[in-house]
Amino acid sequence: MMEEPTMPAYARPGRALHLAFIASILFYVLVVELGVRLLEPFAGFAPDFNSDQIAFGALRLGFIVLGAISLVMLSVVWQRPRLIKSVGSIFIVAYASLDVLATLGLILFLLGGLRLDFYSFAVPALAGHLLLLTQGHRWDELVDELAASQRDELG
């Protein structure tokens, strides 16, 4: 009996999207570094807001909470893929959850001008993307599970 050919890793449907999300984070790094160098001294685009430490601290804390919620959502979707009906949607939610982290960091940087605000969010996001990049076998498992469940429903 012949086995069905498996999809090569480079052709997985989510690979291009995943690489696009990684590229977006690297583009954010470029924006931050150019902003710091070209607009020196860069104090952010909302210096009045940044000078109010209580308000800016509350915003930073709110973004940390949002980032944590995003990571929890990623974890839940990754551990319980049946919550989402489409395999492609599982990976899109995972990629987007990580990209939210980098975006929150970019917003904090643009408002306050601190690189640390950006990198505190971008480094975990990029690490998460690189971790997901190594999970190609998980994509294959989910595709196989979905195909088997569809065969059971039809059969």
PDB file of C-alpha atoms in Angstrom:
ATOM      1  CA  MET A   1       0.000   0.000   0.000  1.00  0.00           C
ATOM      2  CA  MET A   2       1.384   3.397  -1.001  1.00  0.00           C
ATOM      3  CA  GLU A   3       1.580   6.192   1.531  1.00  0.00           C
ATOM      4  CA  GLU A   4       0.277   9.578   0.570  1.00  0.00           C
ATOM      5  CA  PRO A   5       3.116  12.021  -0.035  1.00  0.00           C
ATOM      6  CA  THR A   6       3.590  14.442   2.806  1.00  0.00           C
ATOM      7  CA  MET A   7       3.728  18.154   2.239  1.00  0.00           C
ATOM      8  CA  PRO A   8       7.321  19.433   2.289  1.00  0.00           C
ATOM      9  CA  ALA A   9       8.092  21.797   5.148  1.00  0.00           C
ATOM     10  CA  TYR A  10       8.777  24.769   2.882  1.00  0.00           C
ATOM     11  CA  ALA A  11       5.355  24.438   1.248  1.00  0.00           C
ATOM     12  CA  ARG A  12       3.225  24.465   4.396  1.00  0.00           C
ATOM     13  CA  PRO A  13       0.484  27.063   3.954  1.00  0.00           C
ATOM     14  CA  GLY A  14       1.368  28.952   7.119  1.00  0.00           C
ATOM     15  CA  ARG A  15       5.074  29.280   6.411  1.00  0.00           C
ATOM     16  CA  ALA A  16       4.848  32.430   4.257  1.00  0.00           C
ATOM     17  CA  LEU A  17       2.523  34.113   6.730  1.00  0.00           C
ATOM     18  CA  HIS A  18       4.782  33.178   9.605  1.00  0.00           C
ATOM     19  CA  LEU A  19       7.812  34.623   7.856  1.00  0.00           C
ATOM     20  CA  ALA A  20       5.818  37.791   7.130  1.00  0.00           C
ATOM     21  CA  PHE A  21       5.058  38.218  10.837  1.00  0.00           C
ATOM     22  CA  ILE A  22       8.740  37.738  11.699  1.00  0.00           C
ATOM     23  CA  ALA A  23       9.662  40.280   9.021  1.00  0.00           C
ATOM     24  CA  SER A  24       7.198  42.758  10.515  1.00  0.00           C
ATOM     25  CA  ILE A  25       8.907  42.516  13.915  1.00  0.00           C
ATOM     26  CA  LEU A  26      12.295  43.014  12.282  1.00  0.00           C
ATOM     27  CA  PHE A  27      10.852  46.036  10.469  1.00  0.00           C
ATOM     28  CA  TYR A  28       9.713  47.415  13.833  1.00  0.00           C
ATOM     29  CA  VAL A  29      13.315  47.048  15.049  1.00  0.00           C
ATOM     30  CA  LEU A  30      14.432  49.095  12.051  1.00  0.00           C
ATOM     31  CA  VAL A  31      11.830  51.793  12.814  1.00  0.00           C
ATOM     32  CA  VAL A  32      12.937  51.975  16.451  1.00  0.00           C
ATOM     33  CA  GLU A  33      16.645  52.145  15.687  1.00  0.00           C
ATOM     34  CA  LEU A  34      16.222  54.710  12.894  1.00  0.00           C
ATOM     35  CA  GLY A  35      13.907  56.749  15.098  1.00  0.00           C
ATOM     36  CA  VAL A  36      16.472  56.858  17.882  1.00  0.00           C
ATOM     37  CA  ARG A  37      19.324  57.779  15.543  1.00  0.00           C
ATOM     38  CA  LEU A  38      17.575  60.225  13.214  1.00  0.00           C
ATOM     39  CA  LEU A  39      15.462  62.032  15.816  1.00  0.00           C
ATOM     40  CA  GLU A  40      18.120  62.234  18.514  1.00  0.00           C
ATOM     41  CA  PRO A  41      17.324  63.069  21.261  1.00  0.00           C
ATOM     42  CA  PHE A  42      14.098  61.155  20.826  1.00  0.00           C
ATOM     43  CA  ALA A  43      11.686  61.549  23.739  1.00  0.00           C
ATOM     44  CA  GLY A  44       8.693  60.047  21.990  1.00  0.00           C
ATOM     45  CA  PHE A  45       5.895  61.674  20.060  1.00  0.00           C
ATOM     46  CA  ALA A  46       3.886  62.396  23.211  1.00  0.00           C
ATOM     47  CA  PRO A  47       6.407  64.057  25.528  1.00  0.00           C
ATOM     48  CA  ASP A  48       3.689  65.670  27.658  1.00  0.00           C
ATOM     49  CA  PHE A  49       2.078  62.286  28.228  1.00  0.00           C
ATOM     50  CA  ASN A  50       5.477  60.719  28.887  1.00  0.00           C
ATOM     51  CA  SER A  51       6.272  63.336  31.532  1.00  0.00           C
ATOM     52  CA  ASP A  52       3.186  62.274  33.497  1.00  0.00           C
ATOM     53  CA  GLN A  53       4.802  59.177  34.991  1.00  0.00           C
ATOM     54  CA  ILE A  54       1.604  57.909  36.620  1.00  0.00           C
ATOM     55  CA  ALA A  55      -0.407  57.922  33.382  1.00  0.00           C
ATOM     56  CA  PHE A  56       2.419  56.477  31.303  1.00  0.00           C
ATOM     57  CA  GLY A  57       3.108  53.845  33.944  1.00  0.00           C
ATOM     58  CA  ALA A  58      -0.564  52.885  33.921  1.00  0.00           C
ATOM     59  CA  LEU A  59      -0.465  52.596  30.126  1.00  0.00           C
ATOM     60  CA  ARG A  60       2.667  50.448  30.322  1.00  0.00           C
ATOM     61  CA  LEU A  61       1.031  48.214  32.922  1.00  0.00           C
ATOM     62  CA  GLY A  62      -2.100  47.946  30.782  1.00  0.00           C
ATOM     63  CA  PHE A  63       0.013  46.910  27.798  1.00  0.00           C
ATOM     64  CA  ILE A  64       1.793  44.299  29.919  1.00  0.00           C
ATOM     65  CA  VAL A  65      -1.593  42.875  30.915  1.00  0.00           C
ATOM     66  CA  LEU A  66      -2.732  42.877  27.267  1.00  0.00           C
ATOM     67  CA  GLY A  67       0.493  41.134  26.258  1.00  0.00           C
ATOM     68  CA  ALA A  68      -0.001  38.512  28.961  1.00  0.00           C
ATOM     69  CA  ILE A  69      -3.583  37.932  27.787  1.00  0.00           C
ATOM     70  CA  SER A  70      -2.271  37.514  24.251  1.00  0.00           C
ATOM     71  CA  LEU A  71       0.233  34.903  25.414  1.00  0.00           C
ATOM     72  CA  VAL A  72      -2.436  33.060  27.422  1.00  0.00           C
ATOM     73  CA  MET A  73      -4.664  33.018  24.333  1.00  0.00           C
ATOM     74  CA  LEU A  74      -1.769  31.622  22.307  1.00  0.00           C
ATOM     75  CA  SER A  75      -1.176  28.926  24.905  1.00  0.00           C
ATOM     76  CA  VAL A  76      -4.848  27.929  25.060  1.00  0.00           C
ATOM     77  CA  VAL A  77      -5.180  27.747  21.272  1.00  0.00           C
ATOM     78  CA  TRP A  78      -1.943  25.796  20.962  1.00  0.00           C
ATOM     79  CA  GLN A  79      -2.858  23.305  23.702  1.00  0.00           C
ATOM     80  CA  ARG A  80      -6.525  22.946  22.689  1.00  0.00           C
ATOM     81  CA  PRO A  81      -6.648  23.302  18.907  1.00  0.00           C
ATOM     82  CA  ARG A  82     -10.192  21.910  18.759  1.00  0.00           C
ATOM     83  CA  LEU A  83     -11.445  25.292  20.009  1.00  0.00           C
ATOM     84  CA  ILE A  84     -10.824  26.604  16.497  1.00  0.00           C
ATOM     85  CA  LYS A  85     -12.248  24.655  13.564  1.00  0.00           C
ATOM     86  CA  SER A  86      -9.580  25.431  10.967  1.00  0.00           C
ATOM     87  CA  VAL A  87      -5.923  24.415  11.181  1.00  0.00           C
ATOM     88  CA  GLY A  88      -4.914  27.524   9.284  1.00  0.00           C
ATOM     89  CA  SER A  89      -6.830  29.680  11.743  1.00  0.00           C
ATOM     90  CA  ILE A  90      -4.993  28.085  14.667  1.00  0.00           C
ATOM     91  CA  PHE A  91      -1.669  29.173  13.254  1.00  0.00           C
ATOM     92  CA  ILE A  92      -2.920  32.636  12.278  1.00  0.00           C
ATOM     93  CA  VAL A  93      -4.180  33.195  15.823  1.00  0.00           C
ATOM     94  CA  ALA A  94      -0.838  31.994  17.181  1.00  0.00           C
ATOM     95  CA  TYR A  95       1.195  34.244  14.885  1.00  0.00           C
ATOM     96  CA  ALA A  96      -1.044  37.268  15.453  1.00  0.00           C
ATOM     97  CA  SER A  97      -0.965  36.783  19.235  1.00  0.00           C
ATOM     98  CA  LEU A  98       2.793  37.111  19.149  1.00  0.00           C
ATOM     99  CA  ASP A  99       2.743  40.042  16.758  1.00  0.00           C
ATOM    100  CA  VAL A 100       0.466  41.908  19.173  1.00  0.00           C
ATOM    101  CA  LEU A 101       3.325  41.888  21.694  1.00  0.00           C
ATOM    102  CA  ALA A 102       5.739  43.584  19.329  1.00  0.00           C
ATOM    103  CA  THR A 103       3.102  46.104  18.273  1.00  0.00           C
ATOM    104  CA  LEU A 104       2.381  47.054  21.881  1.00  0.00           C
ATOM    105  CA  GLY A 105       6.094  47.605  22.437  1.00  0.00           C
ATOM    106  CA  LEU A 106       6.328  49.744  19.308  1.00  0.00           C
ATOM    107  CA  ILE A 107       3.430  51.910  20.499  1.00  0.00           C
ATOM    108  CA  LEU A 108       5.073  52.408  23.894  1.00  0.00           C
ATOM    109  CA  PHE A 109       8.350  53.339  22.205  1.00  0.00           C
ATOM    110  CA  LEU A 110       6.676  55.835  19.875  1.00  0.00           C
ATOM    111  CA  LEU A 111       4.866  57.463  22.783  1.00  0.00           C
ATOM    112  CA  GLY A 112       7.688  57.487  25.330  1.00  0.00           C
ATOM    113  CA  GLY A 113      10.893  57.139  23.349  1.00  0.00           C
ATOM    114  CA  LEU A 114      12.395  54.337  25.436  1.00  0.00           C
ATOM    115  CA  ARG A 115      13.975  51.491  23.495  1.00  0.00           C
ATOM    116  CA  LEU A 116      13.563  49.217  26.499  1.00  0.00           C
ATOM    117  CA  ASP A 117       9.781  49.537  26.179  1.00  0.00           C
ATOM    118  CA  PHE A 118       9.955  48.193  22.642  1.00  0.00           C
ATOM    119  CA  TYR A 119      12.498  45.440  23.220  1.00  0.00           C
ATOM    120  CA  SER A 120      10.738  44.219  26.378  1.00  0.00           C
ATOM    121  CA  PHE A 121       7.836  43.227  24.148  1.00  0.00           C
ATOM    122  CA  ALA A 122       9.610  42.482  20.857  1.00  0.00           C
ATOM    123  CA  VAL A 123      12.174  39.988  22.165  1.00  0.00           C
ATOM    124  CA  PRO A 124       9.575  37.600  23.638  1.00  0.00           C
ATOM    125  CA  ALA A 125       7.481  37.980  20.473  1.00  0.00           C
ATOM    126  CA  LEU A 126      10.408  37.128  18.222  1.00  0.00           C
ATOM    127  CA  ALA A 127      11.432  34.231  20.478  1.00  0.00           C
ATOM    128  CA  GLY A 128       7.863  32.907  20.330  1.00  0.00           C
ATOM    129  CA  HIS A 129       7.844  33.147  16.546  1.00  0.00           C
ATOM    130  CA  LEU A 130      11.144  31.296  16.312  1.00  0.00           C
ATOM    131  CA  LEU A 131       9.766  28.643  18.651  1.00  0.00           C
ATOM    132  CA  LEU A 132       6.647  28.255  16.491  1.00  0.00           C
ATOM    133  CA  LEU A 133       8.856  28.058  13.416  1.00  0.00           C
ATOM    134  CA  THR A 134      10.308  24.841  14.841  1.00  0.00           C
ATOM    135  CA  GLN A 135       6.829  23.367  15.314  1.00  0.00           C
ATOM    136  CA  GLY A 136       6.259  22.239  11.718  1.00  0.00           C
ATOM    137  CA  HIS A 137       5.468  18.738  12.931  1.00  0.00           C
ATOM    138  CA  ARG A 138       2.578  20.211  14.946  1.00  0.00           C
ATOM    139  CA  TRP A 139       1.139  21.679  11.742  1.00  0.00           C
ATOM    140  CA  ASP A 140       1.331  18.243  10.123  1.00  0.00           C
ATOM    141  CA  GLU A 141      -0.336  16.584  13.133  1.00  0.00           C
ATOM    142  CA  LEU A 142      -3.186  19.086  13.113  1.00  0.00           C
ATOM    143  CA  VAL A 143      -3.714  18.705   9.362  1.00  0.00           C
ATOM    144  CA  ASP A 144      -3.805  14.906   9.767  1.00  0.00           C
ATOM    145  CA  GLU A 145      -6.266  15.150  12.687  1.00  0.00           C
ATOM    146  CA  LEU A 146      -8.530  17.456  10.708  1.00  0.00           C
ATOM    147  CA  ALA A 147      -8.426  15.167   7.660  1.00  0.00           C
ATOM    148  CA  ALA A 148      -9.226  12.139   9.842  1.00  0.00           C
ATOM    149  CA  SER A 149     -12.149  13.884  11.520  1.00  0.00           C
ATOM    150  CA  GLN A 150     -13.509  14.945   8.125  1.00  0.00           C
ATOM    151  CA  ARG A 151     -13.211  11.353   6.849  1.00  0.00           C
ATOM    152  CA  ASP A 152     -15.055  10.116   9.954  1.00  0.00           C
ATOM    153  CA  GLU A 153     -17.840  12.633   9.411  1.00  0.00           C
ATOM    154  CA  LEU A 154     -18.206  11.601   5.756  1.00  0.00           C
ATOM    155  CA  GLY A 155     -17.722   7.884   6.337  1.00  0.00           C
TER     156      GLY A 155
END
